Every structure is written in C-alpha cells, then in structure tokens.
Short mmCIF file of C-alpha atoms in Angstrom, two decimals:
data_model
loop_
_atom_site.label_atom_id
_atom_site.label_comp_id
_atom_site.label_asym_id
_atom_site.label_seq_id
_atom_site.Cartn_x
_atom_site.Cartn_y
_atom_site.Cartn_z
CA MET K 17 -6.47 35.17 -56.55
CA GLU K 18 -9.91 34.11 -55.43
CA MET K 19 -9.19 30.58 -56.64
CA LEU K 20 -6.04 30.55 -54.52
CA VAL K 21 -7.95 31.58 -51.41
CA PHE K 22 -10.57 28.92 -52.15
CA ILE K 23 -7.97 26.19 -52.59
CA VAL K 24 -6.11 27.11 -49.40
CA ALA K 25 -9.31 27.27 -47.34
CA ALA K 26 -10.66 24.06 -48.88
CA VAL K 27 -7.43 22.14 -48.26
CA ILE K 28 -7.29 23.33 -44.64
CA ALA K 29 -10.96 22.45 -44.11
CA LEU K 30 -10.59 18.97 -45.61
CA ALA K 31 -7.25 18.10 -44.02
CA SER K 32 -8.35 19.17 -40.56
CA ALA K 33 -11.67 17.31 -41.00
CA VAL K 34 -9.66 14.17 -41.76
CA MET K 35 -7.52 14.83 -38.70
CA VAL K 36 -10.68 15.13 -36.56
CA ILE K 37 -11.59 11.52 -37.20
CA THR K 38 -8.05 10.09 -37.14
CA VAL K 39 -6.44 11.75 -34.11
CA LYS K 40 -6.59 9.57 -31.00
CA ASN K 41 -6.75 12.36 -28.42
CA PRO K 42 -10.27 13.93 -28.30
CA VAL K 43 -8.87 17.37 -27.35
CA GLY K 44 -6.74 17.35 -30.48
CA SER K 45 -9.69 16.47 -32.66
CA ILE K 46 -11.76 19.28 -31.11
CA LEU K 47 -9.02 21.77 -32.00
CA TYR K 48 -8.82 20.38 -35.54
CA LEU K 49 -12.58 20.78 -35.84
CA LEU K 50 -12.14 24.41 -34.79
CA LEU K 51 -9.55 24.86 -37.55
CA SER K 52 -11.87 23.25 -40.09
CA ILE K 53 -14.71 25.57 -39.07
CA MET K 54 -12.50 28.64 -39.35
CA ALA K 55 -11.53 27.60 -42.89
CA GLN K 56 -15.20 27.05 -43.72
CA SER K 57 -16.07 30.51 -42.45
CA VAL K 58 -13.59 31.88 -45.00
CA LEU K 59 -15.58 30.07 -47.68
CA TYR K 60 -18.82 31.54 -46.33
CA VAL K 61 -17.33 35.03 -46.64
CA MET K 62 -16.32 34.24 -50.22
CA LEU K 63 -19.94 33.28 -50.89
CA SER K 64 -20.96 36.67 -49.42
CA GLY K 65 -22.66 35.09 -46.44
CA LEU K 66 -21.23 37.51 -43.93
CA PHE K 67 -23.87 36.99 -41.25
CA VAL K 68 -23.62 33.20 -41.37
CA ALA K 69 -19.81 33.35 -41.38
CA ALA K 70 -19.85 35.36 -38.15
CA PHE K 71 -22.49 33.03 -36.80
CA LEU K 72 -20.48 29.94 -37.64
CA VAL K 73 -17.47 31.21 -35.73
CA LEU K 74 -19.59 32.39 -32.79
CA ILE K 75 -21.84 29.35 -32.43
CA TYR K 76 -19.44 26.57 -33.39
CA GLY K 77 -16.11 27.98 -32.34
CA GLY K 78 -17.45 29.89 -29.38
CA ALA K 79 -20.17 27.69 -27.99
CA ILE K 80 -20.38 24.13 -29.30
CA LEU K 81 -16.66 23.35 -29.31
CA VAL K 82 -16.25 24.82 -25.82
CA LEU K 83 -19.07 22.53 -24.72
CA PHE K 84 -17.19 19.59 -26.26
CA LEU K 85 -13.99 20.66 -24.52
CA PHE K 86 -15.80 20.90 -21.18
CA VAL K 87 -17.22 17.42 -21.58
CA VAL K 88 -13.83 15.96 -22.51
CA MET K 89 -12.33 17.64 -19.46
CA MET K 90 -15.15 16.44 -17.20
CA LEU K 91 -14.95 12.85 -18.33
CA ASN K 92 -11.83 11.19 -17.07
CA ILE K 93 -11.42 9.10 -20.19
CA ARG K 94 -9.10 6.15 -20.05
CA TYR K 95 -7.23 6.25 -23.32
CA ALA K 96 -6.72 2.51 -23.25
CA ASP K 97 -10.44 2.09 -23.91
CA LEU K 98 -10.34 4.24 -27.01
CA GLY K 99 -7.65 2.11 -28.57
CA VAL K 100 -9.77 -1.03 -28.31
CA ASP K 101 -10.79 -1.95 -31.82
CA THR K 102 -14.19 -3.54 -31.46
CA LEU K 103 -15.01 -3.01 -35.10
CA GLY K 104 -12.69 -5.72 -36.36
CA ARG K 105 -13.31 -6.88 -39.89
CA LEU K 106 -16.15 -4.39 -40.37
CA LYS K 107 -13.73 -1.46 -40.51
CA PRO K 108 -12.71 -1.80 -44.19
CA TRP K 109 -16.40 -1.89 -45.10
CA ALA K 110 -16.92 1.44 -43.35
CA TRP K 111 -14.24 2.93 -45.59
CA VAL K 112 -15.68 1.25 -48.68
CA PHE K 113 -19.17 2.60 -48.05
CA GLY K 114 -17.83 6.05 -47.22
CA ILE K 115 -15.85 6.17 -50.45
CA VAL K 116 -18.81 4.87 -52.48
CA LEU K 117 -20.93 7.65 -50.96
CA LEU K 118 -18.27 10.20 -51.85
CA ALA K 119 -18.02 8.89 -55.42
CA GLU K 120 -21.79 9.15 -55.81
CA LEU K 121 -21.90 12.68 -54.43
CA VAL K 122 -19.06 13.84 -56.65
CA TRP K 123 -20.45 12.06 -59.70
CA ILE K 124 -23.83 13.76 -59.56
CA THR K 125 -22.32 17.24 -59.14
CA MET K 126 -19.33 17.07 -61.43
CA GLY K 127 -18.77 18.56 -64.82
CA ARG K 128 -21.24 21.42 -64.91
CA MET K 129 -18.85 24.30 -64.08
CA THR K 130 -21.69 26.63 -63.18
CA ARG K 131 -20.59 30.22 -62.72
CA PHE K 132 -21.99 32.56 -60.13
CA ALA K 133 -23.82 35.66 -61.24
CA GLY K 134 -23.12 38.95 -59.51
CA VAL K 135 -25.13 40.06 -56.49
CA ASP K 136 -25.54 43.45 -54.90
CA GLU K 137 -23.59 44.54 -51.85
CA THR K 138 -26.32 43.90 -49.32
CA PHE K 139 -26.60 40.17 -50.11
CA GLY K 140 -26.07 38.18 -46.93
CA SER K 141 -25.61 41.24 -44.74
CA VAL K 142 -27.12 41.33 -41.26
CA PRO K 143 -30.12 43.62 -42.06
CA GLU K 144 -31.14 41.52 -45.06
CA VAL K 145 -30.94 38.21 -43.20
CA ALA K 146 -32.71 39.77 -40.22
CA ARG K 147 -35.50 40.94 -42.51
CA LEU K 148 -35.99 37.34 -43.65
CA LEU K 149 -35.67 35.91 -40.13
CA TYR K 150 -38.30 38.21 -38.67
CA GLY K 151 -40.45 38.39 -41.77
CA LYS K 152 -40.87 35.36 -43.99
CA PHE K 153 -39.41 32.85 -41.51
CA VAL K 154 -40.68 34.29 -38.26
CA TYR K 155 -42.54 31.14 -37.17
CA PRO K 156 -39.64 28.71 -37.68
CA PHE K 157 -37.41 31.26 -35.96
CA GLU K 158 -39.70 31.42 -32.94
CA LEU K 159 -40.00 27.63 -32.89
CA THR K 160 -36.22 27.32 -32.46
CA SER K 161 -36.72 28.79 -28.99
CA ILE K 162 -38.93 25.81 -28.10
CA LEU K 163 -36.28 23.46 -29.51
CA LEU K 164 -33.56 25.09 -27.42
CA LEU K 165 -35.76 25.04 -24.32
CA ALA K 166 -36.39 21.32 -24.84
CA ALA K 167 -32.65 20.78 -25.29
CA ILE K 168 -31.86 22.67 -22.08
CA ILE K 169 -34.44 20.70 -20.08
CA GLY K 170 -33.22 17.45 -21.64
CA ALA K 171 -29.58 18.19 -20.83
CA VAL K 172 -30.39 19.15 -17.23
CA VAL K 173 -32.59 16.09 -16.64
CA MET K 174 -30.07 13.77 -18.26
CA THR K 175 -27.08 14.88 -16.20
CA ARG K 176 -28.92 15.13 -12.86
CA LYS K 177 -27.30 13.04 -10.18
CA GLY K 178 -29.00 10.48 -7.98
CA HIS K 179 -32.52 9.82 -9.15
CA MET G 18 -16.52 35.07 -58.74
CA THR G 19 -13.91 32.97 -60.49
CA VAL G 20 -14.61 29.83 -58.45
CA PRO G 21 -17.51 27.87 -59.96
CA LEU G 22 -20.39 26.52 -57.90
CA ASP G 23 -19.31 22.91 -58.47
CA TYR G 24 -16.13 23.34 -56.48
CA TYR G 25 -18.09 24.34 -53.40
CA ILE G 26 -20.55 21.48 -53.83
CA ILE G 27 -17.76 18.94 -54.34
CA LEU G 28 -15.95 20.27 -51.26
CA SER G 29 -19.22 19.91 -49.37
CA ALA G 30 -19.53 16.32 -50.66
CA PHE G 31 -16.00 15.55 -49.49
CA LEU G 32 -16.72 16.97 -46.03
CA PHE G 33 -19.96 14.99 -45.81
CA ALA G 34 -18.18 11.78 -46.78
CA ILE G 35 -15.45 12.42 -44.21
CA GLY G 36 -18.14 12.89 -41.58
CA THR G 37 -19.87 9.68 -42.61
CA ILE G 38 -16.62 7.71 -42.49
CA GLY G 39 -15.92 9.25 -39.09
CA VAL G 40 -19.24 8.06 -37.70
CA LEU G 41 -18.73 4.58 -39.15
CA VAL G 42 -15.08 4.11 -38.20
CA SER G 43 -14.77 5.86 -34.87
CA ARG G 44 -15.92 4.14 -31.68
CA ASN G 45 -15.33 7.11 -29.41
CA MET G 46 -18.75 8.70 -28.95
CA ILE G 47 -17.34 12.23 -28.66
CA ILE G 48 -15.53 11.86 -31.98
CA MET G 49 -18.69 10.42 -33.54
CA PHE G 50 -20.52 13.54 -32.41
CA MET G 51 -17.86 15.72 -33.97
CA ALA G 52 -18.17 13.77 -37.22
CA ILE G 53 -21.91 14.52 -37.16
CA GLU G 54 -21.04 18.20 -36.74
CA ILE G 55 -18.79 17.93 -39.81
CA MET G 56 -21.70 16.47 -41.79
CA LEU G 57 -24.01 19.30 -40.67
CA ASN G 58 -21.36 21.81 -41.68
CA ALA G 59 -21.05 20.20 -45.10
CA GLY G 60 -24.79 20.63 -45.55
CA ASN G 61 -24.50 24.24 -44.44
CA LEU G 62 -21.77 24.92 -46.99
CA ALA G 63 -23.93 23.51 -49.79
CA LEU G 64 -26.88 25.62 -48.60
CA ILE G 65 -24.78 28.80 -48.63
CA ALA G 66 -23.32 28.01 -52.05
CA PHE G 67 -26.72 27.32 -53.62
CA SER G 68 -28.16 30.36 -51.89
CA ARG G 69 -25.45 32.50 -53.46
CA TYR G 70 -25.97 30.84 -56.84
CA LEU G 71 -29.74 31.34 -56.87
CA ARG G 72 -29.35 34.80 -55.31
CA ILE G 73 -32.02 34.01 -52.73
CA MET G 74 -31.12 34.47 -49.10
CA ASP G 75 -33.46 31.80 -47.72
CA GLY G 76 -30.51 29.43 -47.47
CA HIS G 77 -28.89 31.69 -44.88
CA VAL G 78 -31.96 31.36 -42.68
CA PHE G 79 -31.83 27.59 -43.11
CA VAL G 80 -28.18 27.58 -42.06
CA PHE G 81 -29.23 29.51 -38.98
CA LEU G 82 -31.85 26.85 -38.19
CA VAL G 83 -29.41 23.99 -38.84
CA MET G 84 -26.92 25.59 -36.45
CA THR G 85 -29.62 25.83 -33.80
CA VAL G 86 -30.41 22.16 -34.26
CA ALA G 87 -26.68 21.35 -34.08
CA ALA G 88 -26.35 23.26 -30.82
CA ALA G 89 -29.37 21.50 -29.31
CA GLU G 90 -28.12 18.15 -30.54
CA ALA G 91 -24.65 18.75 -29.08
CA GLY G 92 -26.14 19.77 -25.73
CA VAL G 93 -28.44 16.76 -25.40
CA GLY G 94 -25.93 14.36 -26.92
CA LEU G 95 -23.12 15.38 -24.60
CA ALA G 96 -25.52 15.11 -21.66
CA ILE G 97 -26.31 11.56 -22.77
CA ILE G 98 -22.56 10.82 -23.05
CA ILE G 99 -22.01 12.12 -19.50
CA ALA G 100 -24.91 10.01 -18.18
CA ILE G 101 -23.54 6.92 -19.95
CA PHE G 102 -20.02 7.63 -18.70
CA ARG G 103 -21.33 7.74 -15.13
CA ASN G 104 -22.78 4.28 -15.51
CA ARG G 105 -20.25 2.53 -17.73
CA GLU G 106 -16.96 4.43 -17.15
CA SER G 107 -16.38 4.46 -20.91
CA VAL G 108 -17.22 6.46 -24.02
CA ASN G 109 -16.73 3.56 -26.41
CA ALA G 110 -19.97 3.08 -28.33
CA ASP G 111 -19.48 -0.69 -28.54
CA PHE G 112 -19.46 -1.09 -24.77
CA LEU G 113 -23.06 0.13 -24.70
CA ASN G 114 -24.62 -3.32 -24.84
CA LEU G 115 -27.14 -2.67 -22.08
CA MET G 116 -30.09 -3.07 -24.43
CA LYS G 117 -28.69 -6.23 -25.93
CA TRP G 118 -28.98 -8.81 -23.13
#
C-alpha cells in the first residue's frame, strides 16, 4: 500500500518535472511545477516530515509560484522569442551531460536497499521542529531574516523605474 | 516503512538531473529559474529522507533554510528578469550579450 502511494507520487512528481522544462508556455510550466511540488509534499508526509510538508505547500505553492505567475503576467512575453533555438548543436550535449549526471547519481546510491527504522509519533511534528529552530539552530534561523531583508531591498532596488 | 531509503534518494537524483537538464536546455530565463527550484526541491527531498533514516530532525531545519534561500533567490532573480525585460524586451538568456561586446 505504502509502495503504491510512493510510486504514484513519484511518477507524478517526475512526469510533471519533465513537463516543466518541456512545455513552451511559461504559465503551463508553473502549474506543472505546482503539481510536482504537491506530489513531493505527499512524499514528505510519508517520511513523517509533517511540518516541512505543510511548509512546502505554503511557501512554494502559496508564495513562490504565485510570484512566478505574477512575473509571467507582468512581462508581455513574445512567444516567438521563446521558440528561437540559439543553442543549436550544443543542445544534444546538454542532454548527454544531464544523463551522465543522472547515471552517476543513481550509480552511487543504488543497490543498498536500506530500510527505515521506526520513529516515535512526534518526529517531524511542529513542536519538535520548533524546538530545534529556536534552540540548536537559533542563530541560522535569525540570520535568515537578514537574508530575506537583503532580498527585499534587492528586489525593490532592481525593479525601480527611472534611475 | 516498506519503501527503502534508496528509492527516495534515486527519485531525488532523477529530479536533480531533470533540473540540471532544464537549466542547460531551456533558454527562457523563467523556466531556467523553475528548473533551479526543481533542483533545490530534489535536495530537500534527500535531506528529509536522510533525516528520517538517521532519526535526527536537523534535516528538517535545513529544509526550512533551503526554502528561505529559494524564496529570496526567486524574489531577486525575478526582479533581475523584470529589469532585463525592461531593457531588452526579451527573456531569452542568449539575447543577454550586453557584457560581450
């Protein structure tokens, strides 16, 4: 049963990830990315990462992809430009190197069949993750606020008109 | 848990490779950004799987940090795309030859 859920979620995640990079229309690829992320959040729940699963849907599905959609709507993209293939004869090499990378990654992980041991109920729940976030990792957590502030200032400065 | 750890890691490898191919093949900057997001998500999946395997929750915190970085990167990157689009009227990465002359 669990294997079935894993296979369905994995196939949806992979197929929609492939669609993200093959679909011509950017709006379509954003929606496929949303589908891929939803399937991945199922996998997170299966790995008892409940907090991160909720976070994935909230941050990616709710915030980042909406930002992408806004940008695609704002930019009046001429689709003729996107069809221009400036890569030429380099394109097969991109596929070759991608597949070599995949073969390497699969080769170093394959054939171990490591089983998971059981964990208690609270693993990955909000209080436990919060205890880590505000305890052991409090300084990195606080530093993310500086990162986000820098990103906000950068985005505002970058998109300012007429300077 | 009937699904072994390897399956998750191999799925993560597949997603990472798809993201890499997307960055290499696509010339639309928005799609390249989305391919980068796929790669970050593949890393997140591996972190969660290993975190569950080792029964240490530190990986969850790292996923949180990676997502923050992804959000910041998307914000700044899309701002850069908008600024470029204002100047060049295009989001094709190969038309950005301003630094090349």
